[in-house]
Amino acid sequence: MTSEGQEHGAARRPVEDEVDVVAEEAQKPAEDGKKEKKGSFWKELPVLVVVALALALIIKTFVIQAFYIPSESMENTLLTNDRVLVNKLVYHTRDIERGDVVVFSGVDSWDGEFQVEEPANPVAGFFRWVGTAFGVVPGEKDYIKRVIGVGGDHVKCCDSAHRITVNGVPIDETSYLYPGNLPSGENFDITVPPNRLWVMGDHRQVSLDSRSHTGDPGGGSIPVSQVIGRAFVIVWPFARATSIPIPDTFAQPALQALGGSVPLVAGFALAAPVLVIRRRWVRARR
């Protein structure tokens, strides 16, 4: 008597063997999928790095840039090796104000407060450029100072109490001036030309600022066009992370009213001769 399995041909495979075959077949696609994912990640990594750098450079160029503080000229507001973020858009929506801490380019004008050695080879030069772009190393021709006077302001040192005056209004600098420093060790008296700024470091005894360039074109003032942006926050080290506000002394009503009236006064001064000439011309026609 034959069994049912023998009637239909070869003996039936044990159930355990079938389970092993299925498991092996299921495992192979999973392993292949992992290999493909790992391979695709390493292929995509260079693209991701390039895209990230491109986006970072766009942001750095047009929106916000990190800057490295290389000197003592802004102590104690900013210390050596601090990193600050600079807003490049703010002056597209408002004018530069007295009290702003600004970063500006001194290319072809001011000599550096510190010297940086030129890179020895193109590779080192590239990495230095990247470091400068992202605020890891200092830029030799970038400066950071506080705006004391804007175009049209009469900035003078000093009054009887040895305070700097702007348009005859004394400013109280005790909140940011380096301890023990006078507002200025030398006297100066300047009317800031239009579209220029009078800038000074908070550590007055060591800062090479507008006072050191009174013999230059503009009498030591810098062009507004050279301003890169406003430093608004310290981001490194974390223990010093804080905003950089405009000191209250620059919000004095008398100072703001006088400064804001300069363009208006100039407008009336120019309009008066034009009106007189027009009246004479009308009378001559009669």
PDB file of C-alpha atoms in Angstrom:
ATOM      1  CA  MET A   1       0.000   0.000   0.000  1.00  0.00           C
ATOM      2  CA  THR A   2       1.483   3.350  -1.029  1.00  0.00           C
ATOM      3  CA  SER A   3       1.174   6.655   0.841  1.00  0.00           C
ATOM      4  CA  GLU A   4      -0.635   9.655  -0.524  1.00  0.00           C
ATOM      5  CA  GLY A   5       2.627  11.590  -0.899  1.00  0.00           C
ATOM      6  CA  GLN A   6       4.206   8.829  -2.908  1.00  0.00           C
ATOM      7  CA  GLU A   7       1.233   8.715  -5.264  1.00  0.00           C
ATOM      8  CA  HIS A   8       1.847  12.334  -6.279  1.00  0.00           C
ATOM      9  CA  GLY A   9       5.606  12.059  -6.850  1.00  0.00           C
ATOM     10  CA  ALA A  10       8.659  13.004  -4.711  1.00  0.00           C
ATOM     11  CA  ALA A  11       8.559  13.154  -0.933  1.00  0.00           C
ATOM     12  CA  ARG A  12       7.253  16.458   0.579  1.00  0.00           C
ATOM     13  CA  ARG A  13       9.968  18.911   1.934  1.00  0.00           C
ATOM     14  CA  PRO A  14       9.875  19.422   5.697  1.00  0.00           C
ATOM     15  CA  VAL A  15       8.191  22.606   6.942  1.00  0.00           C
ATOM     16  CA  GLU A  16      11.413  23.806   8.645  1.00  0.00           C
ATOM     17  CA  ASP A  17      13.218  23.894   5.283  1.00  0.00           C
ATOM     18  CA  GLU A  18      10.497  26.029   3.743  1.00  0.00           C
ATOM     19  CA  VAL A  19      10.744  28.548   6.581  1.00  0.00           C
ATOM     20  CA  ASP A  20      14.530  28.824   6.139  1.00  0.00           C
ATOM     21  CA  VAL A  21      14.180  29.443   2.394  1.00  0.00           C
ATOM     22  CA  VAL A  22      11.605  32.185   2.928  1.00  0.00           C
ATOM     23  CA  ALA A  23      13.736  33.822   5.606  1.00  0.00           C
ATOM     24  CA  GLU A  24      16.799  33.843   3.355  1.00  0.00           C
ATOM     25  CA  GLU A  25      14.857  35.336   0.454  1.00  0.00           C
ATOM     26  CA  ALA A  26      13.381  38.044   2.686  1.00  0.00           C
ATOM     27  CA  GLN A  27      16.786  38.871   4.196  1.00  0.00           C
ATOM     28  CA  LYS A  28      18.593  39.412   0.890  1.00  0.00           C
ATOM     29  CA  PRO A  29      16.449  42.357  -0.316  1.00  0.00           C
ATOM     30  CA  ALA A  30      16.749  44.011   3.103  1.00  0.00           C
ATOM     31  CA  GLU A  31      20.534  43.772   3.052  1.00  0.00           C
ATOM     32  CA  ASP A  32      20.654  45.023  -0.537  1.00  0.00           C
ATOM     33  CA  GLY A  33      18.461  47.975   0.426  1.00  0.00           C
ATOM     34  CA  LYS A  34      20.801  48.950   3.272  1.00  0.00           C
ATOM     35  CA  LYS A  35      23.808  48.792   0.955  1.00  0.00           C
ATOM     36  CA  GLU A  36      22.029  50.999  -1.594  1.00  0.00           C
ATOM     37  CA  LYS A  37      21.088  53.536   1.087  1.00  0.00           C
ATOM     38  CA  LYS A  38      24.651  53.697   2.403  1.00  0.00           C
ATOM     39  CA  GLY A  39      26.004  54.102  -1.100  1.00  0.00           C
ATOM     40  CA  SER A  40      23.521  56.816  -2.018  1.00  0.00           C
ATOM     41  CA  PHE A  41      24.299  58.756   1.201  1.00  0.00           C
ATOM     42  CA  TRP A  42      28.019  58.966   0.420  1.00  0.00           C
ATOM     43  CA  LYS A  43      27.235  59.946  -3.152  1.00  0.00           C
ATOM     44  CA  GLU A  44      24.873  62.718  -1.996  1.00  0.00           C
ATOM     45  CA  LEU A  45      27.116  64.003   0.809  1.00  0.00           C
ATOM     46  CA  PRO A  46      29.341  66.212  -1.416  1.00  0.00           C
ATOM     47  CA  VAL A  47      26.226  67.718  -3.000  1.00  0.00           C
ATOM     48  CA  LEU A  48      24.742  68.436   0.426  1.00  0.00           C
ATOM     49  CA  VAL A  49      27.978  70.089   1.554  1.00  0.00           C
ATOM     50  CA  VAL A  50      28.144  72.286  -1.568  1.00  0.00           C
ATOM     51  CA  VAL A  51      24.474  73.306  -1.223  1.00  0.00           C
ATOM     52  CA  ALA A  52      24.936  74.088   2.486  1.00  0.00           C
ATOM     53  CA  LEU A  53      28.005  76.232   1.761  1.00  0.00           C
ATOM     54  CA  ALA A  54      26.216  78.027  -1.071  1.00  0.00           C
ATOM     55  CA  LEU A  55      23.213  78.837   1.132  1.00  0.00           C
ATOM     56  CA  ALA A  56      25.495  79.956   3.970  1.00  0.00           C
ATOM     57  CA  LEU A  57      27.407  82.265   1.615  1.00  0.00           C
ATOM     58  CA  ILE A  58      24.167  83.766   0.294  1.00  0.00           C
ATOM     59  CA  ILE A  59      22.989  84.457   3.844  1.00  0.00           C
ATOM     60  CA  LYS A  60      26.424  85.828   4.739  1.00  0.00           C
ATOM     61  CA  THR A  61      26.503  88.101   1.693  1.00  0.00           C
ATOM     62  CA  PHE A  62      23.020  89.593   1.955  1.00  0.00           C
ATOM     63  CA  VAL A  63      21.500  88.984   5.406  1.00  0.00           C
ATOM     64  CA  ILE A  64      23.675  88.152   8.434  1.00  0.00           C
ATOM     65  CA  GLN A  65      27.396  87.599   8.822  1.00  0.00           C
ATOM     66  CA  ALA A  66      29.509  86.487  11.764  1.00  0.00           C
ATOM     67  CA  PHE A  67      32.593  88.549  12.634  1.00  0.00           C
ATOM     68  CA  TYR A  68      35.585  87.758  14.814  1.00  0.00           C
ATOM     69  CA  ILE A  69      36.795  90.438  17.263  1.00  0.00           C
ATOM     70  CA  PRO A  70      40.609  90.529  16.990  1.00  0.00           C
ATOM     71  CA  SER A  71      41.549  93.529  19.149  1.00  0.00           C
ATOM     72  CA  GLU A  72      40.879  95.337  22.414  1.00  0.00           C
ATOM     73  CA  SER A  73      39.489  98.501  20.839  1.00  0.00           C
ATOM     74  CA  MET A  74      35.850  97.853  21.828  1.00  0.00           C
ATOM     75  CA  GLU A  75      36.427  96.565  25.373  1.00  0.00           C
ATOM     76  CA  ASN A  76      34.505  95.963  27.552  1.00  0.00           C
ATOM     77  CA  THR A  77      31.533  95.929  25.202  1.00  0.00           C
ATOM     78  CA  LEU A  78      33.343  93.396  23.009  1.00  0.00           C
ATOM     79  CA  LEU A  79      36.334  91.334  24.089  1.00  0.00           C
ATOM     80  CA  THR A  80      39.124  89.854  21.988  1.00  0.00           C
ATOM     81  CA  ASN A  81      38.009  86.542  20.409  1.00  0.00           C
ATOM     82  CA  ASP A  82      34.298  87.359  20.738  1.00  0.00           C
ATOM     83  CA  ARG A  83      32.106  86.524  17.742  1.00  0.00           C
ATOM     84  CA  VAL A  84      29.272  88.856  16.808  1.00  0.00           C
ATOM     85  CA  LEU A  85      26.464  88.674  14.287  1.00  0.00           C
ATOM     86  CA  VAL A  86      26.080  91.620  11.939  1.00  0.00           C
ATOM     87  CA  ASN A  87      22.721  92.545  10.395  1.00  0.00           C
ATOM     88  CA  LYS A  88      23.237  93.592   6.776  1.00  0.00           C
ATOM     89  CA  LEU A  89      19.598  94.396   6.054  1.00  0.00           C
ATOM     90  CA  VAL A  90      18.838  96.840   8.855  1.00  0.00           C
ATOM     91  CA  TYR A  91      20.185  99.912   7.049  1.00  0.00           C
ATOM     92  CA  HIS A  92      17.937  99.213   4.081  1.00  0.00           C
ATOM     93  CA  THR A  93      14.993  99.967   6.383  1.00  0.00           C
ATOM     94  CA  ARG A  94      16.428 102.741   8.589  1.00  0.00           C
ATOM     95  CA  ASP A  95      19.335 105.171   8.719  1.00  0.00           C
ATOM     96  CA  ILE A  96      22.490 104.535  10.730  1.00  0.00           C
ATOM     97  CA  GLU A  97      21.950 105.963  14.200  1.00  0.00           C
ATOM     98  CA  ARG A  98      24.274 107.431  16.803  1.00  0.00           C
ATOM     99  CA  GLY A  99      25.244 104.720  19.255  1.00  0.00           C
ATOM    100  CA  ASP A 100      25.098 101.880  16.721  1.00  0.00           C
ATOM    101  CA  VAL A 101      28.046  99.480  16.770  1.00  0.00           C
ATOM    102  CA  VAL A 102      28.912  99.014  13.103  1.00  0.00           C
ATOM    103  CA  VAL A 103      31.307  96.886  11.086  1.00  0.00           C
ATOM    104  CA  PHE A 104      32.831  98.665   8.100  1.00  0.00           C
ATOM    105  CA  SER A 105      35.496  98.083   5.490  1.00  0.00           C
ATOM    106  CA  GLY A 106      38.711 100.066   5.709  1.00  0.00           C
ATOM    107  CA  VAL A 107      40.102  98.884   2.379  1.00  0.00           C
ATOM    108  CA  ASP A 108      42.426 101.499   0.833  1.00  0.00           C
ATOM    109  CA  SER A 109      41.947 103.818   3.808  1.00  0.00           C
ATOM    110  CA  TRP A 110      42.671 102.877   7.416  1.00  0.00           C
ATOM    111  CA  ASP A 111      45.696 100.832   8.441  1.00  0.00           C
ATOM    112  CA  GLY A 112      44.889  97.753  10.463  1.00  0.00           C
ATOM    113  CA  GLU A 113      44.954  97.725  14.266  1.00  0.00           C
ATOM    114  CA  PHE A 114      46.536  94.288  13.922  1.00  0.00           C
ATOM    115  CA  GLN A 115      48.521  92.555  11.201  1.00  0.00           C
ATOM    116  CA  VAL A 116      47.588  89.239   9.582  1.00  0.00           C
ATOM    117  CA  GLU A 117      50.207  87.234   7.714  1.00  0.00           C
ATOM    118  CA  GLU A 118      49.437  86.463   4.111  1.00  0.00           C
ATOM    119  CA  PRO A 119      48.685  82.762   3.427  1.00  0.00           C
ATOM    120  CA  ALA A 120      51.715  80.811   2.201  1.00  0.00           C
ATOM    121  CA  ASN A 121      49.851  78.982  -0.591  1.00  0.00           C
ATOM    122  CA  PRO A 122      46.514  79.009  -2.452  1.00  0.00           C
ATOM    123  CA  VAL A 123      45.062  76.201  -0.312  1.00  0.00           C
ATOM    124  CA  ALA A 124      45.786  78.081   2.902  1.00  0.00           C
ATOM    125  CA  GLY A 125      44.398  81.206   1.261  1.00  0.00           C
ATOM    126  CA  PHE A 126      41.149  79.417   0.443  1.00  0.00           C
ATOM    127  CA  PHE A 127      40.680  78.154   4.002  1.00  0.00           C
ATOM    128  CA  ARG A 128      41.496  81.608   5.362  1.00  0.00           C
ATOM    129  CA  TRP A 129      38.856  83.110   3.051  1.00  0.00           C
ATOM    130  CA  VAL A 130      36.283  80.572   4.274  1.00  0.00           C
ATOM    131  CA  GLY A 131      37.237  81.259   7.901  1.00  0.00           C
ATOM    132  CA  THR A 132      36.889  85.002   7.400  1.00  0.00           C
ATOM    133  CA  ALA A 133      33.524  84.579   5.659  1.00  0.00           C
ATOM    134  CA  PHE A 134      32.110  82.625   8.589  1.00  0.00           C
ATOM    135  CA  GLY A 135      33.658  84.649  11.403  1.00  0.00           C
ATOM    136  CA  VAL A 136      36.222  82.031  12.453  1.00  0.00           C
ATOM    137  CA  VAL A 137      39.255  84.224  11.727  1.00  0.00           C
ATOM    138  CA  PRO A 138      39.495  88.032  11.541  1.00  0.00           C
ATOM    139  CA  GLY A 139      39.390  90.078   8.374  1.00  0.00           C
ATOM    140  CA  GLU A 140      42.394  92.390   8.220  1.00  0.00           C
ATOM    141  CA  LYS A 141      40.494  95.310   6.719  1.00  0.00           C
ATOM    142  CA  ASP A 142      37.221  95.028   8.638  1.00  0.00           C
ATOM    143  CA  TYR A 143      36.696  97.310  11.625  1.00  0.00           C
ATOM    144  CA  ILE A 144      34.108  97.529  14.369  1.00  0.00           C
ATOM    145  CA  LYS A 145      33.412 100.846  16.127  1.00  0.00           C
ATOM    146  CA  ARG A 146      30.618 102.830  17.719  1.00  0.00           C
ATOM    147  CA  VAL A 147      28.936 105.628  15.771  1.00  0.00           C
ATOM    148  CA  ILE A 148      29.203 108.904  17.692  1.00  0.00           C
ATOM    149  CA  GLY A 149      28.168 111.349  14.974  1.00  0.00           C
ATOM    150  CA  VAL A 150      26.309 111.142  11.670  1.00  0.00           C
ATOM    151  CA  GLY A 151      26.389 113.447   8.653  1.00  0.00           C
ATOM    152  CA  GLY A 152      25.825 117.089   9.645  1.00  0.00           C
ATOM    153  CA  ASP A 153      26.625 116.546  13.346  1.00  0.00           C
ATOM    154  CA  HIS A 154      29.042 118.842  15.158  1.00  0.00           C
ATOM    155  CA  VAL A 155      31.167 116.505  17.309  1.00  0.00           C
ATOM    156  CA  LYS A 156      33.525 118.062  19.822  1.00  0.00           C
ATOM    157  CA  CYS A 157      35.803 117.094  22.678  1.00  0.00           C
ATOM    158  CA  CYS A 158      35.359 118.213  25.249  1.00  0.00           C
ATOM    159  CA  ASP A 159      33.141 120.355  27.487  1.00  0.00           C
ATOM    160  CA  SER A 160      34.075 121.608  30.992  1.00  0.00           C
ATOM    161  CA  ALA A 161      33.138 118.204  32.457  1.00  0.00           C
ATOM    162  CA  HIS A 162      35.332 116.473  29.852  1.00  0.00           C
ATOM    163  CA  ARG A 163      32.368 114.998  27.976  1.00  0.00           C
ATOM    164  CA  ILE A 164      32.085 114.669  24.218  1.00  0.00           C
ATOM    165  CA  THR A 165      29.321 116.839  22.814  1.00  0.00           C
ATOM    166  CA  VAL A 166      27.242 116.215  19.710  1.00  0.00           C
ATOM    167  CA  ASN A 167      25.552 119.349  18.373  1.00  0.00           C
ATOM    168  CA  GLY A 168      26.274 120.983  21.733  1.00  0.00           C
ATOM    169  CA  VAL A 169      24.573 118.191  23.707  1.00  0.00           C
ATOM    170  CA  PRO A 170      26.886 116.260  26.082  1.00  0.00           C
ATOM    171  CA  ILE A 171      26.662 112.466  25.928  1.00  0.00           C
ATOM    172  CA  ASP A 172      27.081 110.252  29.006  1.00  0.00           C
ATOM    173  CA  GLU A 173      29.356 107.359  28.013  1.00  0.00           C
ATOM    174  CA  THR A 174      29.808 105.715  31.417  1.00  0.00           C
ATOM    175  CA  SER A 175      27.616 102.721  30.471  1.00  0.00           C
ATOM    176  CA  TYR A 176      30.010 101.512  27.752  1.00  0.00           C
ATOM    177  CA  LEU A 177      33.320 103.377  28.110  1.00  0.00           C
ATOM    178  CA  TYR A 178      36.241 101.217  29.256  1.00  0.00           C
ATOM    179  CA  PRO A 179      36.758 101.668  33.024  1.00  0.00           C
ATOM    180  CA  GLY A 180      39.298 104.372  33.777  1.00  0.00           C
ATOM    181  CA  ASN A 181      39.293 105.807  30.243  1.00  0.00           C
ATOM    182  CA  LEU A 182      38.500 109.432  29.465  1.00  0.00           C
ATOM    183  CA  PRO A 183      36.119 110.050  26.551  1.00  0.00           C
ATOM    184  CA  SER A 184      39.200 111.206  24.645  1.00  0.00           C
ATOM    185  CA  GLY A 185      42.804 111.923  25.457  1.00  0.00           C
ATOM    186  CA  GLU A 186      42.997 114.532  22.705  1.00  0.00           C
ATOM    187  CA  ASN A 187      40.722 117.384  21.697  1.00  0.00           C
ATOM    188  CA  PHE A 188      38.915 117.487  18.372  1.00  0.00           C
ATOM    189  CA  ASP A 189      36.244 119.613  16.774  1.00  0.00           C
ATOM    190  CA  ILE A 190      34.591 118.442  13.544  1.00  0.00           C
ATOM    191  CA  THR A 191      31.403 118.821  11.589  1.00  0.00           C
ATOM    192  CA  VAL A 192      30.785 115.424  10.024  1.00  0.00           C
ATOM    193  CA  PRO A 193      30.399 115.729   6.225  1.00  0.00           C
ATOM    194  CA  PRO A 194      27.192 114.442   4.602  1.00  0.00           C
ATOM    195  CA  ASN A 195      26.982 110.666   4.120  1.00  0.00           C
ATOM    196  CA  ARG A 196      29.843 110.068   6.535  1.00  0.00           C
ATOM    197  CA  LEU A 197      30.183 108.914  10.166  1.00  0.00           C
ATOM    198  CA  TRP A 198      32.388 109.786  13.130  1.00  0.00           C
ATOM    199  CA  VAL A 199      33.257 106.483  14.852  1.00  0.00           C
ATOM    200  CA  MET A 200      35.132 105.639  18.045  1.00  0.00           C
ATOM    201  CA  GLY A 201      36.098 102.515  19.971  1.00  0.00           C
ATOM    202  CA  ASP A 202      34.805 102.031  23.516  1.00  0.00           C
ATOM    203  CA  HIS A 203      38.367 101.420  24.773  1.00  0.00           C
ATOM    204  CA  ARG A 204      39.523 104.912  23.926  1.00  0.00           C
ATOM    205  CA  GLN A 205      43.153 104.595  25.055  1.00  0.00           C
ATOM    206  CA  VAL A 206      43.947 101.824  22.553  1.00  0.00           C
ATOM    207  CA  SER A 207      41.434 102.420  19.760  1.00  0.00           C
ATOM    208  CA  LEU A 208      42.704 103.691  16.420  1.00  0.00           C
ATOM    209  CA  ASP A 209      39.465 105.368  15.359  1.00  0.00           C
ATOM    210  CA  SER A 210      38.316 108.604  13.702  1.00  0.00           C
ATOM    211  CA  ARG A 211      40.601 110.610  16.012  1.00  0.00           C
ATOM    212  CA  SER A 212      43.631 108.908  14.466  1.00  0.00           C
ATOM    213  CA  HIS A 213      42.645 109.892  10.929  1.00  0.00           C
ATOM    214  CA  THR A 214      41.809 113.597  11.190  1.00  0.00           C
ATOM    215  CA  GLY A 215      44.364 114.317   8.458  1.00  0.00           C
ATOM    216  CA  ASP A 216      42.634 111.953   6.013  1.00  0.00           C
ATOM    217  CA  PRO A 217      39.901 112.983   3.544  1.00  0.00           C
ATOM    218  CA  GLY A 218      36.706 113.459   5.516  1.00  0.00           C
ATOM    219  CA  GLY A 219      38.598 114.593   8.607  1.00  0.00           C
ATOM    220  CA  GLY A 220      38.642 111.105  10.127  1.00  0.00           C
ATOM    221  CA  SER A 221      35.045 110.256   9.306  1.00  0.00           C
ATOM    222  CA  ILE A 222      34.194 107.138   7.284  1.00  0.00           C
ATOM    223  CA  PRO A 223      31.841 106.865   4.274  1.00  0.00           C
ATOM    224  CA  VAL A 224      28.396 105.428   4.969  1.00  0.00           C
ATOM    225  CA  SER A 225      28.879 103.313   1.839  1.00  0.00           C
ATOM    226  CA  GLN A 226      31.696 101.405   3.584  1.00  0.00           C
ATOM    227  CA  VAL A 227      29.432 100.176   6.386  1.00  0.00           C
ATOM    228  CA  ILE A 228      28.778  96.429   6.171  1.00  0.00           C
ATOM    229  CA  GLY A 229      26.096  96.298   8.850  1.00  0.00           C
ATOM    230  CA  ARG A 230      25.164  96.657  12.517  1.00  0.00           C
ATOM    231  CA  ALA A 231      26.548  94.304  15.170  1.00  0.00           C
ATOM    232  CA  PHE A 232      23.490  93.348  17.213  1.00  0.00           C
ATOM    233  CA  VAL A 233      24.412  90.277  19.280  1.00  0.00           C
ATOM    234  CA  ILE A 234      27.407  88.436  20.751  1.00  0.00           C
ATOM    235  CA  VAL A 235      27.095  84.730  19.945  1.00  0.00           C
ATOM    236  CA  TRP A 236      30.408  83.346  21.199  1.00  0.00           C
ATOM    237  CA  PRO A 237      31.523  82.461  23.781  1.00  0.00           C
ATOM    238  CA  PHE A 238      28.141  81.278  25.037  1.00  0.00           C
ATOM    239  CA  ALA A 239      28.823  82.670  28.496  1.00  0.00           C
ATOM    240  CA  ARG A 240      28.890  86.189  26.984  1.00  0.00           C
ATOM    241  CA  ALA A 241      25.963  85.783  24.605  1.00  0.00           C
ATOM    242  CA  THR A 242      23.916  88.993  24.747  1.00  0.00           C
ATOM    243  CA  SER A 243      22.438  91.725  22.580  1.00  0.00           C
ATOM    244  CA  ILE A 244      24.272  94.966  21.750  1.00  0.00           C
ATOM    245  CA  PRO A 245      21.767  97.786  22.326  1.00  0.00           C
ATOM    246  CA  ILE A 246      22.037 101.508  21.612  1.00  0.00           C
ATOM    247  CA  PRO A 247      22.921 103.296  24.895  1.00  0.00           C
ATOM    248  CA  ASP A 248      20.199 105.488  26.377  1.00  0.00           C
ATOM    249  CA  THR A 249      22.310 108.647  26.152  1.00  0.00           C
ATOM    250  CA  PHE A 250      21.829 108.700  22.373  1.00  0.00           C
ATOM    251  CA  ALA A 251      18.055 108.872  22.838  1.00  0.00           C
ATOM    252  CA  GLN A 252      18.177 112.360  24.370  1.00  0.00           C
ATOM    253  CA  PRO A 253      15.329 114.398  22.824  1.00  0.00           C
ATOM    254  CA  ALA A 254      17.538 117.469  22.321  1.00  0.00           C
ATOM    255  CA  LEU A 255      20.134 115.441  20.474  1.00  0.00           C
ATOM    256  CA  GLN A 256      17.615 113.684  18.234  1.00  0.00           C
ATOM    257  CA  ALA A 257      15.630 116.834  17.472  1.00  0.00           C
ATOM    258  CA  LEU A 258      18.724 118.787  16.478  1.00  0.00           C
ATOM    259  CA  GLY A 259      20.159 115.979  14.405  1.00  0.00           C
ATOM    260  CA  GLY A 260      16.891 115.345  12.607  1.00  0.00           C
ATOM    261  CA  SER A 261      16.448 119.020  11.795  1.00  0.00           C
ATOM    262  CA  VAL A 262      19.756 119.341   9.914  1.00  0.00           C
ATOM    263  CA  PRO A 263      18.370 118.239   6.507  1.00  0.00           C
ATOM    264  CA  LEU A 264      15.290 120.388   6.998  1.00  0.00           C
ATOM    265  CA  VAL A 265      17.336 123.478   7.902  1.00  0.00           C
ATOM    266  CA  ALA A 266      19.592 122.864   4.915  1.00  0.00           C
ATOM    267  CA  GLY A 267      16.549 122.576   2.686  1.00  0.00           C
ATOM    268  CA  PHE A 268      15.191 125.923   3.835  1.00  0.00           C
ATOM    269  CA  ALA A 269      18.632 127.505   3.465  1.00  0.00           C
ATOM    270  CA  LEU A 270      18.807 126.415  -0.163  1.00  0.00           C
ATOM    271  CA  ALA A 271      15.195 127.288  -0.887  1.00  0.00           C
ATOM    272  CA  ALA A 272      15.470 130.910   0.269  1.00  0.00           C
ATOM    273  CA  PRO A 273      17.856 132.108  -2.500  1.00  0.00           C
ATOM    274  CA  VAL A 274      15.796 130.293  -5.126  1.00  0.00           C
ATOM    275  CA  LEU A 275      12.646 132.106  -3.925  1.00  0.00           C
ATOM    276  CA  VAL A 276      14.393 135.506  -4.023  1.00  0.00           C
ATOM    277  CA  ILE A 277      15.684 134.901  -7.570  1.00  0.00           C
ATOM    278  CA  ARG A 278      12.227 133.821  -8.719  1.00  0.00           C
ATOM    279  CA  ARG A 279      10.585 136.988  -7.347  1.00  0.00           C
ATOM    280  CA  ARG A 280      13.139 139.208  -9.064  1.00  0.00           C
ATOM    281  CA  TRP A 281      12.616 137.345 -12.331  1.00  0.00           C
ATOM    282  CA  VAL A 282       8.824 137.802 -12.082  1.00  0.00           C
ATOM    283  CA  ARG A 283       9.212 141.556 -11.407  1.00  0.00           C
ATOM    284  CA  ALA A 284      11.579 141.949 -14.335  1.00  0.00           C
ATOM    285  CA  ARG A 285       9.010 140.293 -16.645  1.00  0.00           C
ATOM    286  CA  ARG A 286       6.423 142.928 -15.631  1.00  0.00           C
TER     287      ARG A 286
END
